[in-house]
Tab-separated table of C-alpha atoms and ligand atoms in Angstrom:
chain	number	residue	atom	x	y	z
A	1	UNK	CA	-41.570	-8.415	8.453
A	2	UNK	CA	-43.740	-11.423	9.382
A	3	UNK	CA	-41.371	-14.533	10.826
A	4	UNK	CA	-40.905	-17.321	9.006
A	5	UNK	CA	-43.213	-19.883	10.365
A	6	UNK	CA	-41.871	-23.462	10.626
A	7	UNK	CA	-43.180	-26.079	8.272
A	8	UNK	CA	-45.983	-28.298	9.843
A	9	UNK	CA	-45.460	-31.665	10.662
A	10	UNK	CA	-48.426	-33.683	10.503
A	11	UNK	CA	-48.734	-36.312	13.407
A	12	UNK	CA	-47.983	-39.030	11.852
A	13	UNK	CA	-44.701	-37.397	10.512
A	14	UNK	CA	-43.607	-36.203	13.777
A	15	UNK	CA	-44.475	-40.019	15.463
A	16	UNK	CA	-42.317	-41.078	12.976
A	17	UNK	CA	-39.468	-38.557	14.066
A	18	UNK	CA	-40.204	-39.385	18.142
A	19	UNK	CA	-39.273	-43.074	16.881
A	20	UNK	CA	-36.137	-42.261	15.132
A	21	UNK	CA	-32.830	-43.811	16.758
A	22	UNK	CA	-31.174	-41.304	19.033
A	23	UNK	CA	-27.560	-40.545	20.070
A	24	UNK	CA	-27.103	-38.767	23.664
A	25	UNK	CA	-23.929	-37.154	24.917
A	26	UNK	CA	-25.072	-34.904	27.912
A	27	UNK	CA	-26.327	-36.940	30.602
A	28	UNK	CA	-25.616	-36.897	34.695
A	29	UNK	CA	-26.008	-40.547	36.120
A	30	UNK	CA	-27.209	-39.545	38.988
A	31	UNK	CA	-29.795	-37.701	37.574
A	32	UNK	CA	-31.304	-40.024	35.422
A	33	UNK	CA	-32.468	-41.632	38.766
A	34	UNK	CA	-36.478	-42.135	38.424
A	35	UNK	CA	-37.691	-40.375	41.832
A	36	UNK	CA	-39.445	-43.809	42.900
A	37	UNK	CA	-35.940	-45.349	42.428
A	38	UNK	CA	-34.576	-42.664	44.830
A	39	UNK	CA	-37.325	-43.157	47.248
A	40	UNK	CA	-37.080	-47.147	47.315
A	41	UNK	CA	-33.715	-47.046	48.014
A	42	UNK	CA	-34.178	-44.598	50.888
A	43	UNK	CA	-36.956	-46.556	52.282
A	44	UNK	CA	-34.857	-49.681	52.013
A	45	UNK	CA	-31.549	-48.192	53.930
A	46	UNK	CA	-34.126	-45.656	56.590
A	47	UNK	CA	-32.687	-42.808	55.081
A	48	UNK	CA	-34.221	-39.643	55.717
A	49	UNK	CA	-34.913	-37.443	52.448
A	50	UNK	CA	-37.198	-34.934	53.541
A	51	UNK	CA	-37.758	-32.019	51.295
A	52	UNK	CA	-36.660	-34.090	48.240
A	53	UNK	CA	-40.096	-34.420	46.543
A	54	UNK	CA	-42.942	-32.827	46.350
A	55	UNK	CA	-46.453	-34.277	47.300
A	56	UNK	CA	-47.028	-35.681	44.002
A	57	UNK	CA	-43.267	-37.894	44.807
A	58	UNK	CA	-41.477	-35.579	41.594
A	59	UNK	CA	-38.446	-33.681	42.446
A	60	UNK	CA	-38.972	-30.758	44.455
A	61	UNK	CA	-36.401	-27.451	43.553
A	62	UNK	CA	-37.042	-23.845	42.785
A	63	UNK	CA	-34.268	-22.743	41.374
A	64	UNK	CA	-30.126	-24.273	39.859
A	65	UNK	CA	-29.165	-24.247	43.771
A	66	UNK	CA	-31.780	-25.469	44.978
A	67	UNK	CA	-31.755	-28.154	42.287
A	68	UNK	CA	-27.803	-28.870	43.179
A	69	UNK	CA	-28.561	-29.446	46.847
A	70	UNK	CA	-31.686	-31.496	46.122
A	71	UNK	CA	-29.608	-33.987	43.806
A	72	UNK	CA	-26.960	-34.064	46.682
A	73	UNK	CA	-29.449	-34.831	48.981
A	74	UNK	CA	-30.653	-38.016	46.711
A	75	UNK	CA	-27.633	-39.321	46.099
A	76	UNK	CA	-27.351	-39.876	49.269
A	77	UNK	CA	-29.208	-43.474	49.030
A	78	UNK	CA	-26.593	-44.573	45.991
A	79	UNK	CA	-23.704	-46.434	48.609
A	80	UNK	CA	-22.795	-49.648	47.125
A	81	UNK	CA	-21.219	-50.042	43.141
A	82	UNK	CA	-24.509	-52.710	43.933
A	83	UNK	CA	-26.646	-49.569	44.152
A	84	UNK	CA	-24.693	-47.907	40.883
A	85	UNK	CA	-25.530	-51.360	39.091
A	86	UNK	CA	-29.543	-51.298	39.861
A	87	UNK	CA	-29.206	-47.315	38.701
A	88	UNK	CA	-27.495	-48.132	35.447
A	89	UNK	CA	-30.308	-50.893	34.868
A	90	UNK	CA	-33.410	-48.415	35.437
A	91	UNK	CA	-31.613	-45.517	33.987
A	92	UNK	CA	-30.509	-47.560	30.578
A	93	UNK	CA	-34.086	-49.079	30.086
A	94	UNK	CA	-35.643	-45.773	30.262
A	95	UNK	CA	-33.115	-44.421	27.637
A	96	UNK	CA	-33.649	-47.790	25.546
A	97	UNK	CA	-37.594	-46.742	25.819
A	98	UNK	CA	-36.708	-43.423	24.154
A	99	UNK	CA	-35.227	-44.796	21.330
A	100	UNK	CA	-31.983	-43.786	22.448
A	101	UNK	CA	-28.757	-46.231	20.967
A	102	UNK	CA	-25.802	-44.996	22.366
A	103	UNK	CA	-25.020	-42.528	25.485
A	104	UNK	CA	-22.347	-41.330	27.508
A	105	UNK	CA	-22.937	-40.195	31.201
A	106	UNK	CA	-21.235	-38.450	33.940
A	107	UNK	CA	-20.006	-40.811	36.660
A	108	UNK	CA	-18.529	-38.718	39.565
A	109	UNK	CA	-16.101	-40.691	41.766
A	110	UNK	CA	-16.903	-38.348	44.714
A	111	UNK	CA	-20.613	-40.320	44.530
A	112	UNK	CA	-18.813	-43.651	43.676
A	113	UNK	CA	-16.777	-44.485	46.323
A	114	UNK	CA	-15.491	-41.312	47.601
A	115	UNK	CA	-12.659	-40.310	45.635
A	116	UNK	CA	-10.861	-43.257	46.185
A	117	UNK	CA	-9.123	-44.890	43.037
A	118	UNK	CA	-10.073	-48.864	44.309
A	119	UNK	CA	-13.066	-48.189	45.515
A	120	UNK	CA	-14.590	-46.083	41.691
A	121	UNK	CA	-12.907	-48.928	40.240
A	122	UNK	CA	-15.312	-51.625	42.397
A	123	UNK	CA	-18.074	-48.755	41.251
A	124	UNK	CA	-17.144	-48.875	37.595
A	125	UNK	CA	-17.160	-52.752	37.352
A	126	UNK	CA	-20.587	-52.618	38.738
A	127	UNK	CA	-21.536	-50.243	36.195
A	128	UNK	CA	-19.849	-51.691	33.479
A	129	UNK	CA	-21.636	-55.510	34.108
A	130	UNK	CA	-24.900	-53.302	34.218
A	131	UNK	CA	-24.325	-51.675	31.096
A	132	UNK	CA	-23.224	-54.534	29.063
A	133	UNK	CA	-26.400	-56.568	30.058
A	134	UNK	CA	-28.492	-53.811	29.059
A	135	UNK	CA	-26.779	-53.812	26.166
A	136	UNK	CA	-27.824	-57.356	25.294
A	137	UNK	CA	-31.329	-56.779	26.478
A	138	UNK	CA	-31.872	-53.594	24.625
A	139	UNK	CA	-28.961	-52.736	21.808
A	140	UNK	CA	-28.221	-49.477	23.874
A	141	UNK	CA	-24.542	-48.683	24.360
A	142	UNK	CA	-23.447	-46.795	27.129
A	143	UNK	CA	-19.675	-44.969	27.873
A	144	UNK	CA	-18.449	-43.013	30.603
A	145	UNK	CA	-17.191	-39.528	31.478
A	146	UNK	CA	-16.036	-39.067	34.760
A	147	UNK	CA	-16.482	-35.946	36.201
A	148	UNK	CA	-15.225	-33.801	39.036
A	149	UNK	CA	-17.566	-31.408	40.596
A	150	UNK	CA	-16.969	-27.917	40.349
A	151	UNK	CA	-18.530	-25.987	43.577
A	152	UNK	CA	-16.424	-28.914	45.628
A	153	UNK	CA	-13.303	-26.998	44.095
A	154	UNK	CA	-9.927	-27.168	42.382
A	155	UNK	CA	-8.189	-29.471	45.018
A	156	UNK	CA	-11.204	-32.075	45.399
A	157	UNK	CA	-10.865	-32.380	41.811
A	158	UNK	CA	-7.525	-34.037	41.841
A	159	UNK	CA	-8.801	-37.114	43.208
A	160	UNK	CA	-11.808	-37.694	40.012
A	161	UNK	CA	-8.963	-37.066	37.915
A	162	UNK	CA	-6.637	-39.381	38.990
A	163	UNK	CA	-9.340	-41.967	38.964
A	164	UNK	CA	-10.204	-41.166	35.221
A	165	UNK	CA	-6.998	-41.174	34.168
A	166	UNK	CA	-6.062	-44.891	36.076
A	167	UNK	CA	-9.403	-46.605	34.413
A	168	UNK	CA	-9.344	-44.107	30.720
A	169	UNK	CA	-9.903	-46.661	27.792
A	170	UNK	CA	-12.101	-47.917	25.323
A	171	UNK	CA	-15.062	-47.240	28.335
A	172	UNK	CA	-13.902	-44.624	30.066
A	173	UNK	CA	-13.665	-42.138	27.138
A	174	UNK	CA	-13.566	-38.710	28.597
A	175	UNK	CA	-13.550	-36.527	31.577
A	176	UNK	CA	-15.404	-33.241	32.443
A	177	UNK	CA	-16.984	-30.893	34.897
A	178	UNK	CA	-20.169	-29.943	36.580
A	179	UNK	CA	-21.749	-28.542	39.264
A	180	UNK	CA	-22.055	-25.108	40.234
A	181	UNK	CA	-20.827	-22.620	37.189
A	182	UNK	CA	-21.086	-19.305	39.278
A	183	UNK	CA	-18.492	-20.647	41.522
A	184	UNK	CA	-14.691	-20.386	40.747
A	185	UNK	CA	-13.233	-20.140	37.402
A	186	UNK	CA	-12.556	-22.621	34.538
A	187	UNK	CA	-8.969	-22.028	34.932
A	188	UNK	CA	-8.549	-23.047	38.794
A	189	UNK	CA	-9.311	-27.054	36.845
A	190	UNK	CA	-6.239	-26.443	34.505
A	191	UNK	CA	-4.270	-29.532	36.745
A	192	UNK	CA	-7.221	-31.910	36.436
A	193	UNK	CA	-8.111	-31.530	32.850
A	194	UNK	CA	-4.492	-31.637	31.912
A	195	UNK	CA	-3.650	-34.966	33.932
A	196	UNK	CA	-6.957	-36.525	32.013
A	197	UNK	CA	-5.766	-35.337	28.137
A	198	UNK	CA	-2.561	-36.543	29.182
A	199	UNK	CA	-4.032	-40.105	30.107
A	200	UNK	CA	-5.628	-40.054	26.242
A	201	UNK	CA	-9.190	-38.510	27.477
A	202	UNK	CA	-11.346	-36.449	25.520
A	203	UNK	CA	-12.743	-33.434	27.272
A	204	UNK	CA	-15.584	-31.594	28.077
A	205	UNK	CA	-17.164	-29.495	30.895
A	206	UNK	CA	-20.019	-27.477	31.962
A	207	UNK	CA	-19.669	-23.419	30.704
A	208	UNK	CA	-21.889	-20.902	29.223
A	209	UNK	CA	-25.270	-22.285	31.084
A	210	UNK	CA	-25.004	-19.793	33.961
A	211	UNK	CA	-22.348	-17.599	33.546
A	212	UNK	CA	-21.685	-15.883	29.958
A	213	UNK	CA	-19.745	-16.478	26.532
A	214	UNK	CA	-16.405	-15.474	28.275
A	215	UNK	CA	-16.567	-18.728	30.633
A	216	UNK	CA	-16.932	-20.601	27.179
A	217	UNK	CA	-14.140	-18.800	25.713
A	218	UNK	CA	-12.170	-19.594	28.838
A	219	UNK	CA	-13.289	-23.456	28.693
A	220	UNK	CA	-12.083	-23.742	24.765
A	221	UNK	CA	-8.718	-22.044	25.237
A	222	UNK	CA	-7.929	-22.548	29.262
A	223	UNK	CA	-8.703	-25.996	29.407
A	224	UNK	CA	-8.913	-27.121	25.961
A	225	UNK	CA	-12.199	-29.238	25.678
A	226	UNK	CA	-13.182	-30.159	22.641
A	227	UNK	CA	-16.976	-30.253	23.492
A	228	UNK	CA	-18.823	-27.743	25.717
A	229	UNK	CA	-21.774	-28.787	28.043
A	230	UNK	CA	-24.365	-26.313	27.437
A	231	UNK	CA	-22.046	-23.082	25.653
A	232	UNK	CA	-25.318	-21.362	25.159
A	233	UNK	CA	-24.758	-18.164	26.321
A	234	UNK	CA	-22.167	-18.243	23.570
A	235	UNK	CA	-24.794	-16.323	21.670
A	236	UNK	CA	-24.264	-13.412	23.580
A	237	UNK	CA	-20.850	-13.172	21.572
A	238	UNK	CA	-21.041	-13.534	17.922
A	239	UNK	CA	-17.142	-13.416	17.721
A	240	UNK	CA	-16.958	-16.550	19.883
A	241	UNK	CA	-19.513	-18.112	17.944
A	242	UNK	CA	-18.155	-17.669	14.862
A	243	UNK	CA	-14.762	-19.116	16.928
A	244	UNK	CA	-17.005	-22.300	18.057
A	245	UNK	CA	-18.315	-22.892	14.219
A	246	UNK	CA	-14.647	-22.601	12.461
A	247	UNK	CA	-12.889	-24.819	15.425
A	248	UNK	CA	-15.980	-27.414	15.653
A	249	UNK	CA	-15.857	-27.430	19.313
A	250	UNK	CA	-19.702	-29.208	19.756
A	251	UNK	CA	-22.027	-28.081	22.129
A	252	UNK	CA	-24.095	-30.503	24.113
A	253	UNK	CA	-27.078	-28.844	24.532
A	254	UNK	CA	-30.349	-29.715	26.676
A	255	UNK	CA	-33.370	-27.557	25.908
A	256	UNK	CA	-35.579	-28.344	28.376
A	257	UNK	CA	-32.733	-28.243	31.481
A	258	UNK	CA	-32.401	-24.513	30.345
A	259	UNK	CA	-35.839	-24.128	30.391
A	260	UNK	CA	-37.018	-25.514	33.508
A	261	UNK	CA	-34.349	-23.869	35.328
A	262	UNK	CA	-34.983	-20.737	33.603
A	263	UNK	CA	-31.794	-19.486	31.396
A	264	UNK	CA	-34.658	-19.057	28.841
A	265	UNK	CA	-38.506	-18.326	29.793
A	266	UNK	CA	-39.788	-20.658	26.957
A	267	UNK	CA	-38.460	-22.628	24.209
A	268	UNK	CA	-39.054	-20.064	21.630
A	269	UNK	CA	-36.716	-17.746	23.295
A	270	UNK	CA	-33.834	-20.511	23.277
A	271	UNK	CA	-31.106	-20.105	21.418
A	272	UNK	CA	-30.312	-23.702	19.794
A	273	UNK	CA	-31.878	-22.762	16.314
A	274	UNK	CA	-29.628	-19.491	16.384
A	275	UNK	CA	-26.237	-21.185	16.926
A	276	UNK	CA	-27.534	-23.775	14.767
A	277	UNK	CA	-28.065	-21.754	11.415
A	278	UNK	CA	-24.332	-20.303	12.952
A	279	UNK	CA	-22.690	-22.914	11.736
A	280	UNK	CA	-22.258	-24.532	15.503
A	281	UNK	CA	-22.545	-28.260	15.578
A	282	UNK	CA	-25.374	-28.807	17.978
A	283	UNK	CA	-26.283	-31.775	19.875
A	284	UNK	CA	-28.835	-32.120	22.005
A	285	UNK	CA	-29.301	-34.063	25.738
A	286	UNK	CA	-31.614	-34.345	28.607
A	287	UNK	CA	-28.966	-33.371	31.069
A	288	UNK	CA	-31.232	-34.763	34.339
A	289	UNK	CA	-34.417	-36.396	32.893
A	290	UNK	CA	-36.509	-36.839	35.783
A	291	UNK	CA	-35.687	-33.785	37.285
A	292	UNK	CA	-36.756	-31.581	34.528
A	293	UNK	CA	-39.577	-33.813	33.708
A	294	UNK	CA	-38.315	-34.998	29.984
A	295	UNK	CA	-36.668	-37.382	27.831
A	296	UNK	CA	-35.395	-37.718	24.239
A	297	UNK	CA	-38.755	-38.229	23.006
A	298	UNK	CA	-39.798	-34.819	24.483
A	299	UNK	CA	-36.785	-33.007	23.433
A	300	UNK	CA	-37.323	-34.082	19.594
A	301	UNK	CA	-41.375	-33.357	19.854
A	302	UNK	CA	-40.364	-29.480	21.412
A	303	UNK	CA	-37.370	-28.974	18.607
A	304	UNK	CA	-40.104	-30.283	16.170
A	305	UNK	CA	-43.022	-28.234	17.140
A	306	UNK	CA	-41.116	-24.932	18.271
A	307	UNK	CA	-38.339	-24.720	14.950
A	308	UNK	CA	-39.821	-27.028	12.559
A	309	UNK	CA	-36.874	-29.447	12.147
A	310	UNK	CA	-37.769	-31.727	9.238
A	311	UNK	CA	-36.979	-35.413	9.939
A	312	UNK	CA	-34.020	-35.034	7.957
A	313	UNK	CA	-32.842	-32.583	10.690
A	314	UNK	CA	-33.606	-35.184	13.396
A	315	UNK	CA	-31.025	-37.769	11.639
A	316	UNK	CA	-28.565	-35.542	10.565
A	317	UNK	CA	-28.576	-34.582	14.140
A	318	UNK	CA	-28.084	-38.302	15.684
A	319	UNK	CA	-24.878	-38.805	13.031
A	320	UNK	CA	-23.543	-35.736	14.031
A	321	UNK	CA	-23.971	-36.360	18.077
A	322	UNK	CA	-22.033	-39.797	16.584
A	323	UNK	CA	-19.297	-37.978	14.705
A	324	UNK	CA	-18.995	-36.011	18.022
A	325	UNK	CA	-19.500	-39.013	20.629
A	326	UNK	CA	-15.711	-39.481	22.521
A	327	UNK	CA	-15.829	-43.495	21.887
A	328	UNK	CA	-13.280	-45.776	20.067
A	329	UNK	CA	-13.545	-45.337	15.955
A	330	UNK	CA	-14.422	-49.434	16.053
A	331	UNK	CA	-17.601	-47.972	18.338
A	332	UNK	CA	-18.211	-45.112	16.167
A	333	UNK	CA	-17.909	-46.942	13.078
A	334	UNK	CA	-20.640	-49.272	14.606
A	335	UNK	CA	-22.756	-46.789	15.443
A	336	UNK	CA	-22.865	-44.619	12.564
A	337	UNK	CA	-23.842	-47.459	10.805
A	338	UNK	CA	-26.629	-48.471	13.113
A	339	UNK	CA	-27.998	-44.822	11.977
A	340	UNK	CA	-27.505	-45.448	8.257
A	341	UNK	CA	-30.200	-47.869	8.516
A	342	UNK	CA	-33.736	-46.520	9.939
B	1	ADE	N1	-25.151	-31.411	37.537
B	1	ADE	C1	-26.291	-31.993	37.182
B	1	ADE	N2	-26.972	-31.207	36.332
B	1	ADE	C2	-26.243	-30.096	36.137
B	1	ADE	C3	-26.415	-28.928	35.372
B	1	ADE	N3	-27.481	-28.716	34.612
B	1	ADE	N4	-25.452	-27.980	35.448
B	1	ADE	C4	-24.386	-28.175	36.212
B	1	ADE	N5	-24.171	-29.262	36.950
B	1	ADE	C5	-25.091	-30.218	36.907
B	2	ZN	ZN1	-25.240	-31.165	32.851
């Protein structure tokens, strides 16, 4: 049987779809850092980051741990909540460019300040001044999710937690996990994630990119997020998928991440449309923009070209990234509404 072929967009259609206002919920902070931003810094403190770029000054990796250590490595330059503000600036103008209207990012208090609960909280001012101007200059909202960082293990992640749950509110909305997936298990993060859903957090964290659907499984039932970042090996399992669709635990998923760092060979082979027609609510995120040489924009243009979403598709997605956002329902309301209107 031939495959159905998607419906062509002409190019003025699919302008108008790249334009359309967009929701993001899958974003590291730290890796929304432009490389020239990374390399200022460094030139401005004399820090050494040799074998961070490549010739042409882009990220240089090969493969995920290669990619973690290279991040690490930038990072290194970000050691002031001054340094946090200038990131949130450049990172929240280059989301604003996108067309993106609301985020949330990953803010790690190992970066910010060491673990330390005064010190993230200096760090999350910072961030918090940065994101509120932005706001007035460019009508894109930002919240946080603070993360702990999974290949630094299940005792370094007490301190995160402790920090998300002292600062949780109407800003700090959530908590979650990255890092390295192939290292430890989802359960060894029980104490964490149950100290932040006790403080009133949402949850999330990072399963099903590297390892398969049973590290989902173990993420929905062990420690009870409500949104998964990246689940997409979930397809492997059709069981757990249908589990993901009936309990409308959302995936946050970022094409071109899983691309670049080769869970799929090619966007064809990806498995968003799949889970998709499933019944899974999808979103969909850049995960480390600069890295993997994207942004919203390029994420909509791929979905468009490779599945033929309609532009319907495109704002049905943004309200249901909104629906599935962990902000106050005064935000939510607010931003739903913002998406009413094109
Ligand atoms: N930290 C930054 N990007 C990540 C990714 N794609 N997976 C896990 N941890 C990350
Ligand atoms: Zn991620």
């Amino acid at each position: 049987m031939t495959p159905e072929l998607p419906p062509v967009m002409d190019e003025e259609q699919l302008a108008a779809v790249l334009d359309l206002p967009k929701v993001e919920l899958h974003l590291h902070h730290e890796g929304a850092a432009p490389p020239e931003f990374i390399r200022r810094l460094g030139q401005e403190k004399s820090i050494n980051l040799t074998g961070v770029f490549n010739p042409d000054g882009s990220y240089a990796f090969h493969d995920f741990a290669h990619f973690l250590s290279v991040y690490e490595a930038a990072t290194q330059v970000l050691k002031t909540p001054e340094d946090y503000a200038r990131l949130t600036t450049a990172v929240l103008e280059e989301s604003a460019a996108n067309g993106v209207i609301y985020c949330e990012t990953f803010l790690s208090p190992d970066f910010c300040g060491g673990g330390d609960v005064g010190a993230w909280r200096e760090y999350l001012h910072a961030i918090r001044d940065a994101a509120d101007a932005a706001e007035r200059a460019h009508g894109i909202v930002l919240r946080g999710i603070v993360t702990c960082i999974r290949h630094f293990g299940p005792y370094r992640a007490k301190a995160p937690a402790l920090c998300a749950a002292e600062t949780a509110g109407d800003w700090i909305v959530g908590f979650g996990m990255g890092g390295d997936e192939t290292m430890g298990k989802q359960k060894d993060f029980a104490w964490p994630f149950d100290l932040a859903r006790e403080a009133g957090l949402q949850l999330t964290t990072h399963a099903g990119e590297w390892r398969g659907p049973a590290e989902v499984r173990s993420a929905i039932e062990d420690l009870r997020v409500t949104r998964v970042g990246h689940g997409v090996r979930a397809i492997e399992d059709l069981a757990l998928v249908d589990l993901i669709a009936e309990r409308g635990i959302v995936l946050e998923v970022c094409p071109v991440s899983n691309v670049t760092l080769k869970v799929y060979p090619n966007m064809a082979a990806h498995p968003i449309e799949e889970l998709r027609k499933r019944g899974v609510t999808v979103t969909v995120s850049t995960d480390d923009p600069p890295f993997f040489h994207t942004n919203m924009r390029r994420e909509y243009h791929n979905l468009a070209k490779t599945f033929g979403w309609s532009a319907e598709q495109f704002s049905e997605l943004a309200r249901t990234s909104a629906r599935a956002a962990f902000c106050n329902d005064e935000t939510k309301s607010a931003l739903l509404k913002r998406l009413e209107t094109p």
